[in-house]
Amino acid sequence: MQEANILVMRRAAILWTGSALVTGFNIFAAYAQDQRLVMGALALTAAFALFGVAFGVWAARKVTARP
């Protein structure tokens, strides 16, 4: 069970890094005031949100799986 928790935490660290990059891209797009760039940033945010939901489902299954 401990191995599953460690694996989820390692992958969550990657998810947090990606979240920071997406947030930074959104801030840059807003600062640039380019509509196409803002729409691209919002599309990237939506895709990342779906990835985050999938990660949550995977993590829940991984941690609660019976040996």
Tab-separated table of N, CA, C and O in Angstrom:
chain	number	residue	atom	x	y	z
A	1	MET	N	0.824	-1.189	0.000
A	1	MET	CA	0.000	0.000	0.000
A	1	MET	C	0.871	1.257	0.000
A	1	MET	O	0.532	2.239	-0.621
A	2	GLN	N	1.980	1.204	0.690
A	2	GLN	CA	2.876	2.349	0.771
A	2	GLN	C	3.444	2.700	-0.604
A	2	GLN	O	3.646	3.873	-0.909
A	3	GLU	N	3.700	1.699	-1.443
A	3	GLU	CA	4.236	1.945	-2.777
A	3	GLU	C	3.252	2.737	-3.625
A	3	GLU	O	3.643	3.604	-4.406
A	4	ALA	N	1.969	2.441	-3.478
A	4	ALA	CA	0.947	3.167	-4.238
A	4	ALA	C	0.903	4.634	-3.821
A	4	ALA	O	0.792	5.521	-4.671
A	5	ASN	N	1.008	4.886	-2.521
A	5	ASN	CA	1.007	6.271	-2.050
A	5	ASN	C	2.214	7.045	-2.566
A	5	ASN	O	2.097	8.204	-2.961
A	6	ILE	N	3.355	6.399	-2.578
A	6	ILE	CA	4.568	7.057	-3.068
A	6	ILE	C	4.445	7.346	-4.555
A	6	ILE	O	4.806	8.439	-5.017
A	7	LEU	N	3.916	6.410	-5.327
A	7	LEU	CA	3.740	6.609	-6.764
A	7	LEU	C	2.775	7.759	-7.042
A	7	LEU	O	3.038	8.611	-7.897
A	8	VAL	N	1.683	7.812	-6.312
A	8	VAL	CA	0.709	8.886	-6.509
A	8	VAL	C	1.329	10.235	-6.148
A	8	VAL	O	1.125	11.226	-6.851
A	9	MET	N	2.097	10.305	-5.092
A	9	MET	CA	2.734	11.559	-4.701
A	9	MET	C	3.754	12.025	-5.736
A	9	MET	O	3.859	13.220	-6.023
A	10	ARG	N	4.488	11.094	-6.316
A	10	ARG	CA	5.451	11.463	-7.365
A	10	ARG	C	4.733	12.022	-8.588
A	10	ARG	O	5.152	13.031	-9.155
A	11	ARG	N	3.673	11.367	-8.987
A	11	ARG	CA	2.920	11.855	-10.147
A	11	ARG	C	2.188	13.151	-9.839
A	11	ARG	O	2.016	13.991	-10.712
A	12	ALA	N	1.774	13.327	-8.598
A	12	ALA	CA	1.112	14.572	-8.206
A	12	ALA	C	2.090	15.741	-8.276
A	12	ALA	O	1.694	16.865	-8.606
A	13	ALA	N	3.352	15.504	-7.974
A	13	ALA	CA	4.352	16.565	-8.078
A	13	ALA	C	4.481	17.036	-9.523
A	13	ALA	O	4.606	18.239	-9.786
A	14	ILE	N	4.419	16.107	-10.460
A	14	ILE	CA	4.451	16.464	-11.877
A	14	ILE	C	3.201	17.263	-12.236
A	14	ILE	O	3.269	18.253	-12.981
A	15	LEU	N	2.073	16.875	-11.687
A	15	LEU	CA	0.821	17.590	-11.937
A	15	LEU	C	0.893	19.018	-11.382
A	15	LEU	O	0.420	19.957	-12.029
A	16	TRP	N	1.468	19.208	-10.219
A	16	TRP	CA	1.604	20.541	-9.645
A	16	TRP	C	2.520	21.412	-10.504
A	16	TRP	O	2.255	22.600	-10.702
A	17	THR	N	3.585	20.841	-11.022
A	17	THR	CA	4.482	21.588	-11.893
A	17	THR	C	3.762	22.011	-13.168
A	17	THR	O	3.873	23.153	-13.608
A	18	GLY	N	3.003	21.099	-13.738
A	18	GLY	CA	2.218	21.425	-14.924
A	18	GLY	C	1.191	22.491	-14.643
A	18	GLY	O	0.950	23.378	-15.476
A	19	SER	N	0.593	22.444	-13.489
A	19	SER	CA	-0.387	23.452	-13.104
A	19	SER	C	0.253	24.839	-13.031
A	19	SER	O	-0.345	25.832	-13.468
A	20	ALA	N	1.440	24.913	-12.491
A	20	ALA	CA	2.145	26.196	-12.413
A	20	ALA	C	2.478	26.725	-13.812
A	20	ALA	O	2.358	27.922	-14.082
A	21	LEU	N	2.877	25.826	-14.709
A	21	LEU	CA	3.181	26.239	-16.077
A	21	LEU	C	1.936	26.737	-16.808
A	21	LEU	O	1.989	27.745	-17.525
A	22	VAL	N	0.828	26.053	-16.633
A	22	VAL	CA	-0.422	26.477	-17.272
A	22	VAL	C	-0.872	27.824	-16.714
A	22	VAL	O	-1.305	28.704	-17.467
A	23	THR	N	-0.751	28.007	-15.415
A	23	THR	CA	-1.115	29.284	-14.805
A	23	THR	C	-0.218	30.407	-15.327
A	23	THR	O	-0.698	31.501	-15.649
A	24	GLY	N	1.054	30.142	-15.436
A	24	GLY	CA	1.980	31.133	-15.982
A	24	GLY	C	1.651	31.483	-17.419
A	24	GLY	O	1.723	32.656	-17.819
A	25	PHE	N	1.284	30.494	-18.211
A	25	PHE	CA	0.902	30.749	-19.596
A	25	PHE	C	-0.366	31.592	-19.667
A	25	PHE	O	-0.485	32.481	-20.509
A	26	ASN	N	-1.319	31.333	-18.779
A	26	ASN	CA	-2.534	32.143	-18.736
A	26	ASN	C	-2.227	33.589	-18.373
A	26	ASN	O	-2.799	34.513	-18.953
A	27	ILE	N	-1.336	33.789	-17.422
A	27	ILE	CA	-0.953	35.147	-17.041
A	27	ILE	C	-0.255	35.851	-18.201
A	27	ILE	O	-0.534	37.019	-18.505
A	28	PHE	N	0.632	35.145	-18.875
A	28	PHE	CA	1.311	35.723	-20.036
A	28	PHE	C	0.322	36.083	-21.137
A	28	PHE	O	0.416	37.155	-21.743
A	29	ALA	N	-0.625	35.198	-21.403
A	29	ALA	CA	-1.611	35.457	-22.456
A	29	ALA	C	-2.474	36.673	-22.107
A	29	ALA	O	-2.790	37.486	-22.973
A	30	ALA	N	-2.841	36.803	-20.838
A	30	ALA	CA	-3.633	37.969	-20.427
A	30	ALA	C	-2.809	39.247	-20.536
A	30	ALA	O	-3.318	40.292	-20.939
A	31	TYR	N	-1.543	39.165	-20.198
A	31	TYR	CA	-0.670	40.330	-20.274
A	31	TYR	C	-0.443	40.753	-21.722
A	31	TYR	O	-0.390	41.941	-22.037
A	32	ALA	N	-0.333	39.791	-22.629
A	32	ALA	CA	-0.098	40.080	-24.035
A	32	ALA	C	-1.336	40.665	-24.713
A	32	ALA	O	-1.230	41.326	-25.738
A	33	GLN	N	-2.502	40.411	-24.167
A	33	GLN	CA	-3.773	40.902	-24.694
A	33	GLN	C	-3.993	40.516	-26.160
A	33	GLN	O	-4.486	41.296	-26.962
A	34	ASP	N	-3.615	39.298	-26.486
A	34	ASP	CA	-3.848	38.752	-27.820
A	34	ASP	C	-4.978	37.722	-27.697
A	34	ASP	O	-4.848	36.746	-26.960
A	35	GLN	N	-6.066	37.951	-28.422
A	35	GLN	CA	-7.236	37.097	-28.260
A	35	GLN	C	-6.945	35.643	-28.616
A	35	GLN	O	-7.407	34.725	-27.926
A	36	ARG	N	-6.184	35.414	-29.670
A	36	ARG	CA	-5.879	34.032	-30.053
A	36	ARG	C	-5.029	33.346	-28.984
A	36	ARG	O	-5.217	32.165	-28.704
A	37	LEU	N	-4.114	34.080	-28.405
A	37	LEU	CA	-3.276	33.519	-27.351
A	37	LEU	C	-4.100	33.213	-26.103
A	37	LEU	O	-3.929	32.174	-25.469
A	38	VAL	N	-5.025	34.107	-25.776
A	38	VAL	CA	-5.892	33.885	-24.617
A	38	VAL	C	-6.776	32.662	-24.851
A	38	VAL	O	-6.951	31.828	-23.947
A	39	MET	N	-7.333	32.533	-26.036
A	39	MET	CA	-8.173	31.365	-26.333
A	39	MET	C	-7.359	30.073	-26.288
A	39	MET	O	-7.836	29.038	-25.819
A	40	GLY	N	-6.135	30.125	-26.769
A	40	GLY	CA	-5.262	28.954	-26.682
A	40	GLY	C	-4.946	28.592	-25.245
A	40	GLY	O	-4.931	27.417	-24.864
A	41	ALA	N	-4.716	29.613	-24.416
A	41	ALA	CA	-4.435	29.370	-23.000
A	41	ALA	C	-5.654	28.769	-22.307
A	41	ALA	O	-5.523	27.870	-21.477
A	42	LEU	N	-6.833	29.256	-22.644
A	42	LEU	CA	-8.048	28.705	-22.044
A	42	LEU	C	-8.298	27.271	-22.508
A	42	LEU	O	-8.745	26.430	-21.724
A	43	ALA	N	-8.001	26.986	-23.763
A	43	ALA	CA	-8.148	25.612	-24.259
A	43	ALA	C	-7.159	24.690	-23.548
A	43	ALA	O	-7.509	23.557	-23.181
A	44	LEU	N	-5.938	25.166	-23.346
A	44	LEU	CA	-4.945	24.382	-22.616
A	44	LEU	C	-5.396	24.148	-21.175
A	44	LEU	O	-5.236	23.052	-20.630
A	45	THR	N	-5.991	25.159	-20.569
A	45	THR	CA	-6.498	25.025	-19.204
A	45	THR	C	-7.607	23.984	-19.130
A	45	THR	O	-7.653	23.173	-18.200
A	46	ALA	N	-8.498	23.995	-20.111
A	46	ALA	CA	-9.584	23.000	-20.135
A	46	ALA	C	-9.027	21.589	-20.293
A	46	ALA	O	-9.464	20.657	-19.605
A	47	ALA	N	-8.059	21.426	-21.176
A	47	ALA	CA	-7.450	20.107	-21.370
A	47	ALA	C	-6.731	19.653	-20.102
A	47	ALA	O	-6.814	18.478	-19.715
A	48	PHE	N	-6.053	20.577	-19.439
A	48	PHE	CA	-5.350	20.239	-18.211
A	48	PHE	C	-6.332	19.877	-17.098
A	48	PHE	O	-6.060	19.005	-16.281
A	49	ALA	N	-7.484	20.550	-17.079
A	49	ALA	CA	-8.506	20.227	-16.074
A	49	ALA	C	-9.029	18.809	-16.279
A	49	ALA	O	-9.215	18.060	-15.310
A	50	LEU	N	-9.264	18.427	-17.524
A	50	LEU	CA	-9.697	17.056	-17.805
A	50	LEU	C	-8.621	16.055	-17.402
A	50	LEU	O	-8.926	14.989	-16.853
A	51	PHE	N	-7.374	16.392	-17.670
A	51	PHE	CA	-6.270	15.532	-17.257
A	51	PHE	C	-6.227	15.408	-15.734
A	51	PHE	O	-5.980	14.332	-15.196
A	52	GLY	N	-6.494	16.500	-15.033
A	52	GLY	CA	-6.507	16.482	-13.574
A	52	GLY	C	-7.608	15.603	-13.021
A	52	GLY	O	-7.410	14.887	-12.032
A	53	VAL	N	-8.774	15.628	-13.646
A	53	VAL	CA	-9.877	14.763	-13.216
A	53	VAL	C	-9.498	13.301	-13.442
A	53	VAL	O	-9.714	12.443	-12.570
A	54	ALA	N	-8.925	13.012	-14.594
A	54	ALA	CA	-8.492	11.642	-14.882
A	54	ALA	C	-7.416	11.197	-13.889
A	54	ALA	O	-7.417	10.046	-13.431
A	55	PHE	N	-6.514	12.101	-13.539
A	55	PHE	CA	-5.490	11.783	-12.550
A	55	PHE	C	-6.130	11.468	-11.199
A	55	PHE	O	-5.718	10.531	-10.515
A	56	GLY	N	-7.134	12.236	-10.815
A	56	GLY	CA	-7.812	11.990	-9.546
A	56	GLY	C	-8.481	10.630	-9.497
A	56	GLY	O	-8.413	9.928	-8.487
A	57	VAL	N	-9.114	10.255	-10.585
A	57	VAL	CA	-9.749	8.932	-10.653
A	57	VAL	C	-8.681	7.842	-10.580
A	57	VAL	O	-8.830	6.854	-9.849
A	58	TRP	N	-7.595	8.021	-11.332
A	58	TRP	CA	-6.514	7.029	-11.306
A	58	TRP	C	-5.918	6.910	-9.911
A	58	TRP	O	-5.680	5.795	-9.416
A	59	ALA	N	-5.666	8.052	-9.270
A	59	ALA	CA	-5.058	8.035	-7.934
A	59	ALA	C	-5.974	7.349	-6.926
A	59	ALA	O	-5.510	6.564	-6.094
A	60	ALA	N	-7.268	7.627	-6.999
A	60	ALA	CA	-8.202	6.992	-6.073
A	60	ALA	C	-8.219	5.483	-6.263
A	60	ALA	O	-8.230	4.722	-5.287
A	61	ARG	N	-8.220	5.035	-7.502
A	61	ARG	CA	-8.204	3.597	-7.764
A	61	ARG	C	-6.900	2.961	-7.310
A	61	ARG	O	-6.881	1.846	-6.795
A	62	LYS	N	-5.793	3.661	-7.521
A	62	LYS	CA	-4.488	3.121	-7.171
A	62	LYS	C	-4.341	2.990	-5.651
A	62	LYS	O	-3.851	1.969	-5.153
A	63	VAL	N	-4.771	3.987	-4.925
A	63	VAL	CA	-4.591	3.988	-3.474
A	63	VAL	C	-5.559	3.037	-2.792
A	63	VAL	O	-5.217	2.407	-1.803
A	64	THR	N	-6.775	2.917	-3.316
A	64	THR	CA	-7.781	2.076	-2.651
A	64	THR	C	-7.801	0.648	-3.169
A	64	THR	O	-8.628	-0.149	-2.706
A	65	ALA	N	-6.933	0.309	-4.099
A	65	ALA	CA	-6.903	-1.056	-4.651
A	65	ALA	C	-6.479	-2.048	-3.578
A	65	ALA	O	-5.592	-1.783	-2.764
A	66	ARG	N	-7.106	-3.182	-3.597
A	66	ARG	CA	-6.730	-4.240	-2.666
A	66	ARG	C	-5.533	-5.004	-3.230
A	66	ARG	O	-5.445	-5.240	-4.415
A	67	PRO	N	-4.636	-5.413	-2.350
A	67	PRO	CA	-3.430	-6.135	-2.822
A	67	PRO	C	-3.746	-7.523	-3.328
A	67	PRO	O	-4.700	-8.127	-3.082
